[in-house]
mmCIF file of C-alpha atoms in Angstrom:
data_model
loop_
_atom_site.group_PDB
_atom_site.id
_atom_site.type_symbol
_atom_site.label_atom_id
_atom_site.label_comp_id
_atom_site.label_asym_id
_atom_site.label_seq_id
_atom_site.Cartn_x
_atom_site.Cartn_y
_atom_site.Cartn_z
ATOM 1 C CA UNK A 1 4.857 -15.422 -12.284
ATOM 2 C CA UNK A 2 4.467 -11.716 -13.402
ATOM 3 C CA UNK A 3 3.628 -9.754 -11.075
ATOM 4 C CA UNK A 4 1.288 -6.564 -11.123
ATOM 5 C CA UNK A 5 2.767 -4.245 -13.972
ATOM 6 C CA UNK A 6 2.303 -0.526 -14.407
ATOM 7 C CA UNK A 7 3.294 1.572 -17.291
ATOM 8 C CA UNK A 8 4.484 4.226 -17.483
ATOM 9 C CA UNK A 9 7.247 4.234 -14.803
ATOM 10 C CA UNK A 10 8.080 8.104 -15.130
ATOM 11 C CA UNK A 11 5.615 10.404 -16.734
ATOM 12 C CA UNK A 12 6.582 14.500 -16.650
ATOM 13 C CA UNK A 13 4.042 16.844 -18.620
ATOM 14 C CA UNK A 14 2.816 20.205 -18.447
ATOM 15 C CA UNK A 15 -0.314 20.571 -16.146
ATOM 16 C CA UNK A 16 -3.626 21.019 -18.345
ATOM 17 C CA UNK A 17 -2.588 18.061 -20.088
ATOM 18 C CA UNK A 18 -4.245 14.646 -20.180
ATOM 19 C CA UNK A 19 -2.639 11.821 -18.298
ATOM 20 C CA UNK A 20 -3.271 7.960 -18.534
ATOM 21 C CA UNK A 21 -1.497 5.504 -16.260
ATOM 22 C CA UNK A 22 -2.097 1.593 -16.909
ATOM 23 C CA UNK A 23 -2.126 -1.371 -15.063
ATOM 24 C CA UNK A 24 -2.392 -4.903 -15.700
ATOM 25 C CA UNK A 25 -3.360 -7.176 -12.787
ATOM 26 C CA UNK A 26 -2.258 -10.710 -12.520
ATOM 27 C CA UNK A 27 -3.885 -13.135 -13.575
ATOM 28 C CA UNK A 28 -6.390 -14.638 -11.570
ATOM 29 C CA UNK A 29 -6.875 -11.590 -9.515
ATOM 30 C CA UNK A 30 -10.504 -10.315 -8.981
ATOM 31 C CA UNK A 31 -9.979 -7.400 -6.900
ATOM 32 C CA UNK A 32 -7.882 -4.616 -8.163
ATOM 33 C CA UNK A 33 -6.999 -0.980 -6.601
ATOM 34 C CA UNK A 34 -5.330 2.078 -7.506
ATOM 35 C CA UNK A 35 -3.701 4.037 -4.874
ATOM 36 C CA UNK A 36 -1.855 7.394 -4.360
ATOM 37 C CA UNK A 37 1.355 7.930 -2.280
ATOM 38 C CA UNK A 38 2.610 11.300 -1.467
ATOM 39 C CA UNK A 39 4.848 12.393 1.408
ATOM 40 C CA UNK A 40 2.379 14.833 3.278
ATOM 41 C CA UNK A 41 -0.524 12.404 3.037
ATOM 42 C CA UNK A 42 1.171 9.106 2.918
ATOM 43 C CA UNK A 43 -0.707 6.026 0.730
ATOM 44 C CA UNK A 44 -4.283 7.110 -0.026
ATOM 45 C CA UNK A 45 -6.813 4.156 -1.707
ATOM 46 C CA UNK A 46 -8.031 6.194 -4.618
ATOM 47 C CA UNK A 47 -10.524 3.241 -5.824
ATOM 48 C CA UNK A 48 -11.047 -0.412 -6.504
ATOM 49 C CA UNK A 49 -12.933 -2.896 -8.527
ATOM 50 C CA UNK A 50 -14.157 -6.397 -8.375
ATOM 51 C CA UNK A 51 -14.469 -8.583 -11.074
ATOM 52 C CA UNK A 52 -14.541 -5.586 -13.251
ATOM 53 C CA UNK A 53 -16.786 -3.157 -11.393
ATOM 54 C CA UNK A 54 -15.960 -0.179 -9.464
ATOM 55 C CA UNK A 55 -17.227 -0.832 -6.343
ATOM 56 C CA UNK A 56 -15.758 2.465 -4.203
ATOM 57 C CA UNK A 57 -14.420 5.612 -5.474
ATOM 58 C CA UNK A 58 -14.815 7.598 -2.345
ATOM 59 C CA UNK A 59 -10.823 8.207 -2.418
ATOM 60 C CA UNK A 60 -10.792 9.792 -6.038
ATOM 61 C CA UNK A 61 -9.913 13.059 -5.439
ATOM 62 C CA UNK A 62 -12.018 14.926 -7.791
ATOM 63 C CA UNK A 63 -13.766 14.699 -11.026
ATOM 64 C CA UNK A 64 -10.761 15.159 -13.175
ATOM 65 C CA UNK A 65 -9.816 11.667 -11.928
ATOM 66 C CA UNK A 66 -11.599 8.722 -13.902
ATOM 67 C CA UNK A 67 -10.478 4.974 -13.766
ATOM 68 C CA UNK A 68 -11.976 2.274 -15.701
ATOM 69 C CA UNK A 69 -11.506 -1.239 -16.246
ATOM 70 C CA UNK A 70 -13.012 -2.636 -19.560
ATOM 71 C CA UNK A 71 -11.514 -6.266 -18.722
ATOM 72 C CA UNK A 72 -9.881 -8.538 -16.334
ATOM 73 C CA UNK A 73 -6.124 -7.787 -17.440
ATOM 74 C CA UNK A 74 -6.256 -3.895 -17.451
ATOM 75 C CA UNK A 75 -6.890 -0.885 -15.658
ATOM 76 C CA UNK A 76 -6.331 2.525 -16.770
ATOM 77 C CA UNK A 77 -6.058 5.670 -14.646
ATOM 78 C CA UNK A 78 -7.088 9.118 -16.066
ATOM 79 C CA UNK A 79 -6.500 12.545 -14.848
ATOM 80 C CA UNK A 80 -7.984 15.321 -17.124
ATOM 81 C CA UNK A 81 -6.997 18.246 -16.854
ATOM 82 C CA UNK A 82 -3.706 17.659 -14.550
ATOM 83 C CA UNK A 83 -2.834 19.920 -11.931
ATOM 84 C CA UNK A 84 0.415 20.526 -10.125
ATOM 85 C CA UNK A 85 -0.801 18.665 -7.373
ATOM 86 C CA UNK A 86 -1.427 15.811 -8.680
ATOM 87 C CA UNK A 87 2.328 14.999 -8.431
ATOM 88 C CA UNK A 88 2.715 11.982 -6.417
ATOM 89 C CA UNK A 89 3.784 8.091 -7.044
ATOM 90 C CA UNK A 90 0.563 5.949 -8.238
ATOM 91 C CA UNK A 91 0.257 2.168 -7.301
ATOM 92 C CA UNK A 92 -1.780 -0.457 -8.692
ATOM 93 C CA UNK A 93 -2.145 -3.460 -6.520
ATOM 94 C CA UNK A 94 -4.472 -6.616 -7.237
ATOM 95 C CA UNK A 95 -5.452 -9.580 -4.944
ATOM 96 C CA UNK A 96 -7.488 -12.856 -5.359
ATOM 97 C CA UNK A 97 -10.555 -13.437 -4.168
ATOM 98 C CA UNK A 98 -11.289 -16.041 -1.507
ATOM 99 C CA UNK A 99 -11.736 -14.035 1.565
ATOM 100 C CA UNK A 100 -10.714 -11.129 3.922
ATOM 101 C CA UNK A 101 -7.423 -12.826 4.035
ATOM 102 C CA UNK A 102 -5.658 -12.510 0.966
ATOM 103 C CA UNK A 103 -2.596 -9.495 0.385
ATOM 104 C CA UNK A 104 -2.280 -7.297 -2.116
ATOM 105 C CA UNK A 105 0.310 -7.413 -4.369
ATOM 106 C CA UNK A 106 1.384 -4.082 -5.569
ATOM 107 C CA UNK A 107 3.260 -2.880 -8.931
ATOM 108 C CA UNK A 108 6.284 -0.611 -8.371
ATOM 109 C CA UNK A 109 4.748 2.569 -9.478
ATOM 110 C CA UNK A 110 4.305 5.485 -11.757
ATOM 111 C CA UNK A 111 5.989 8.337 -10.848
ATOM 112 C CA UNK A 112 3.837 11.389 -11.967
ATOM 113 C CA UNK A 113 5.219 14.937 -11.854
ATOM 114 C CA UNK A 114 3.177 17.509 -13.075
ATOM 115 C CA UNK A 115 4.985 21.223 -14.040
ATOM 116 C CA UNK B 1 -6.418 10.839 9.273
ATOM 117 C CA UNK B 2 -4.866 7.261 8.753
ATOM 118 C CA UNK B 3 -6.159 4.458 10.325
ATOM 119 C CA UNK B 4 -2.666 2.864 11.510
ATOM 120 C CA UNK B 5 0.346 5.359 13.225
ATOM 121 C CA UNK B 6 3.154 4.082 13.296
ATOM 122 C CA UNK B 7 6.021 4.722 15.398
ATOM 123 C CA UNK B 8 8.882 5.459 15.556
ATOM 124 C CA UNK B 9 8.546 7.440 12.118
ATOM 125 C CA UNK B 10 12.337 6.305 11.623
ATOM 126 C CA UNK B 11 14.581 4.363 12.742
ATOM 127 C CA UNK B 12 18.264 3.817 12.266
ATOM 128 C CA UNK B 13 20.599 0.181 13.513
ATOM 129 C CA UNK B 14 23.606 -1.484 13.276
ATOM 130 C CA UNK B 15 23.563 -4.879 11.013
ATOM 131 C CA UNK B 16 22.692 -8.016 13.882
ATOM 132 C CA UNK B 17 20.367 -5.335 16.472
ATOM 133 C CA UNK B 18 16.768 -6.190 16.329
ATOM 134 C CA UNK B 19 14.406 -3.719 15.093
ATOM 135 C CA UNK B 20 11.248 -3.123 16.548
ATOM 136 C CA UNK B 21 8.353 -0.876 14.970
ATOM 137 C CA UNK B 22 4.842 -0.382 16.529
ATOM 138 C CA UNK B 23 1.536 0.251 14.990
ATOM 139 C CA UNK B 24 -1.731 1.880 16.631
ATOM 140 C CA UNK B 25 -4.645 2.013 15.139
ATOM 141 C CA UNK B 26 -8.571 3.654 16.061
ATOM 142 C CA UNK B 27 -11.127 1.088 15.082
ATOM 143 C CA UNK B 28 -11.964 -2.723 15.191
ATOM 144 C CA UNK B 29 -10.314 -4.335 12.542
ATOM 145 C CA UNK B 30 -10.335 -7.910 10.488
ATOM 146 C CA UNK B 31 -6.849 -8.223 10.210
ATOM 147 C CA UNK B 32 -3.521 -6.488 9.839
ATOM 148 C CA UNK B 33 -0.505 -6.339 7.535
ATOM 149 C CA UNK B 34 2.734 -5.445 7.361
ATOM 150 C CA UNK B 35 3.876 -4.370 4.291
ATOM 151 C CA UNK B 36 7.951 -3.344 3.343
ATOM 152 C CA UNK B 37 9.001 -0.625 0.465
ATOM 153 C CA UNK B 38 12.106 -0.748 -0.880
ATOM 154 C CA UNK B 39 12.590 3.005 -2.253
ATOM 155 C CA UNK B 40 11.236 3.407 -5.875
ATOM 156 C CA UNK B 41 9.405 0.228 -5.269
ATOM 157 C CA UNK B 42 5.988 -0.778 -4.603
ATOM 158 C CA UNK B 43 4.883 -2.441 -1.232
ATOM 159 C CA UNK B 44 5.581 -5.972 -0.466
ATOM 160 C CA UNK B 45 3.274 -8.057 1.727
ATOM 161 C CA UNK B 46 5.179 -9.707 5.045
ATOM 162 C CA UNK B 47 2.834 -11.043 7.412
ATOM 163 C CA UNK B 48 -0.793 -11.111 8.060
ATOM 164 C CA UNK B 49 -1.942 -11.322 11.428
ATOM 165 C CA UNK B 50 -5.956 -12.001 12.062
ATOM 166 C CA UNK B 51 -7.847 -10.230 14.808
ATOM 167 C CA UNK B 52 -8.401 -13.424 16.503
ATOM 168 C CA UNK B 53 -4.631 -14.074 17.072
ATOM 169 C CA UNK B 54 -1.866 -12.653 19.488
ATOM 170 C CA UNK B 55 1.363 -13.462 17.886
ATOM 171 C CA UNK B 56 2.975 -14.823 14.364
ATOM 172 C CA UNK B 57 5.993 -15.690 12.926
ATOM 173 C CA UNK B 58 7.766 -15.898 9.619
ATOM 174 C CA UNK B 59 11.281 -16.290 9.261
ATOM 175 C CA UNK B 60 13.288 -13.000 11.223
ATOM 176 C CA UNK B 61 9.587 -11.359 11.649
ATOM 177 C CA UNK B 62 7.829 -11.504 14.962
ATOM 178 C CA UNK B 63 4.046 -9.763 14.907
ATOM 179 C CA UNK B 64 2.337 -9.419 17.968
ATOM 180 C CA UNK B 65 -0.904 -7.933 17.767
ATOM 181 C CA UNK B 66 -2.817 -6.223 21.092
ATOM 182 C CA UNK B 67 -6.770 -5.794 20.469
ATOM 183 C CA UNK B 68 -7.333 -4.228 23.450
ATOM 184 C CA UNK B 69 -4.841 -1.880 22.764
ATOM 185 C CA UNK B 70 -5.467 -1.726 19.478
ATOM 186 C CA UNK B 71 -1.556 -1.800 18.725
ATOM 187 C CA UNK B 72 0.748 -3.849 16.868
ATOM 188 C CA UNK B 73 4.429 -4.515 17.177
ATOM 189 C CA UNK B 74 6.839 -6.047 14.328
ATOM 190 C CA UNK B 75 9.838 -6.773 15.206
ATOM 191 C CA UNK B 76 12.733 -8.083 12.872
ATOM 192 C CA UNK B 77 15.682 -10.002 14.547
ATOM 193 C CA UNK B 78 19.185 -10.028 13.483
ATOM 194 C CA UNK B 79 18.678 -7.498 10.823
ATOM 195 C CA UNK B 80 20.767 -6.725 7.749
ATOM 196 C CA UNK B 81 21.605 -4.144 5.226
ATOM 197 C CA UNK B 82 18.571 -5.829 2.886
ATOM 198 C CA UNK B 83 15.925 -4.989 6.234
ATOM 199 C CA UNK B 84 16.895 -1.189 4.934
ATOM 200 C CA UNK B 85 13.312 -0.188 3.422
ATOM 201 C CA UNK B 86 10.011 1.533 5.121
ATOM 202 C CA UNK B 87 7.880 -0.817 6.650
ATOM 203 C CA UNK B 88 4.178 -0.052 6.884
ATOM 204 C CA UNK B 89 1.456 -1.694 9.142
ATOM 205 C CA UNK B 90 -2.335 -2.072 7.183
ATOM 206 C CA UNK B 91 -5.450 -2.908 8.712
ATOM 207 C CA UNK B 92 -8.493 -4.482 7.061
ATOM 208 C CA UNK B 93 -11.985 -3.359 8.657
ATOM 209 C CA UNK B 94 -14.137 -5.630 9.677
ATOM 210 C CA UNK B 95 -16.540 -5.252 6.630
ATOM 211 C CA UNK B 96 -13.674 -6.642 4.536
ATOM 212 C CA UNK B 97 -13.600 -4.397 2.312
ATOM 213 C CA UNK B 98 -10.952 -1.497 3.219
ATOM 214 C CA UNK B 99 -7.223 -1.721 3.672
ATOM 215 C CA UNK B 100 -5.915 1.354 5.012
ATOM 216 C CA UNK B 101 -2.026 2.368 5.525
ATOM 217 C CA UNK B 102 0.260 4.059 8.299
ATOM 218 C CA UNK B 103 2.282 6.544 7.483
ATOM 219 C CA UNK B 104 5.916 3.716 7.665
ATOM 220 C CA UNK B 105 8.753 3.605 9.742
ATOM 221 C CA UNK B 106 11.715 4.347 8.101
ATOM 222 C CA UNK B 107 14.501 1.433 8.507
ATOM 223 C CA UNK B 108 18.031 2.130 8.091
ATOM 224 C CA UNK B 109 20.674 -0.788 9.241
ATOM 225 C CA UNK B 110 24.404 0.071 9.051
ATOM 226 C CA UNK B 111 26.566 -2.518 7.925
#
């Protein structure tokens, strides 16, 4: 089975530019989540969907973070303008439904670094 | 600040030691999770331990899991080179609907 996949791996640009990070989920997952890991804050849930919907973005940093979901097989991550800051490793993880008891499954990661 | 601590932040053995990390965490909780990271990886589910239980198995993995305490222990026997990765503890609140992370424990085994 594939397993969660993110593109891009590495992805270095200038800050003020726009950045888009993708995900695709696999398949059968209904719950999907984007997190951020950085070594002062450690890994931060940025926000997830079910079945499509955002249901939480109380981790998204600030308006210049969007995500969206327009299907069941992909997820993309938007950060307009970037900032310095914003330099960290992104994860996309998805899990099935079926209860409280199911892990998350977690792609390996873009690594973002903003100059 | 994070839901689960753990402890020690790091943690360096010889190949065959056991290696024991802890986890403390603030407020009820569903379940927990321990998760491993192999460096430039993403996390990798291990065990899942419900609220309602004390202790679980799988393989080299031990979990116990203190409610009272509100603490966790993992502990990996006989470990190898491989068990070199940071291993973080995740706890799922009781609405089902949050998973939130430690900060890791750092493993290093020597071969």
């Amino acid at each position: 089975d594939a397993g969660v996949i993110q593109s891009p791996r590495h992805e270095v640009t200038e800050m003020g530019q726009e950045v888009t990070l993708r995900c695709k989920p696999i398949s059968g997952h209904d719950y999907l989540f984007w997190y951020r890991q950085t070594m002062m804050r450690g890994l931060e849930l940025l926000i997830y969907f079910n079945n499509n919907v955002p249901i939480d973005d109380s981790g998204m940093p600030e308006d210049r973070f969007s995500a969206k979901m327009p299907n069941a097989s992909f997820s993309t991550l938007k950060i307009q303008p970037s900032e310095p800051r914003d330099s960290a490793v992104y994860f996309c993880a998805s899990s099935p439904s079926g209860g409280r008891n199911q892990p998350q499954h977690f792609g390996d990661g873009t690594r973002l670094s903003i100059l | 600040s994070q839901q689960g601590e753990e402890d020690p932040q790091a943690l360096s053995i010889q190949e065959g030691e056991n290696a024991t990390m802890n986890c403390s965490y603030k407020t009820s909780i569903n379940n927990l999770q321990w998760y491993r990271q192999n460096s430039g990886r993403g996390l990798v589910h291990l065990i899942l331990i419900r609220s309602n239980e004390r202790e679980k198995h799988s393989g080299r993995l031990r979990v116990t899991l203190d409610t009272s305490k509100k603490s966790s222990s993992l502990l990996i026997t006989a470990s190898r080179a491989a068990d070199t990765a940071s291993y973080f503890c995740a706890t799922l609140n009781n609405a089902g609907n949050m998973l939130t992370f430690g900060g890791g424990t750092r493993l290093m085994v020597k071969p």
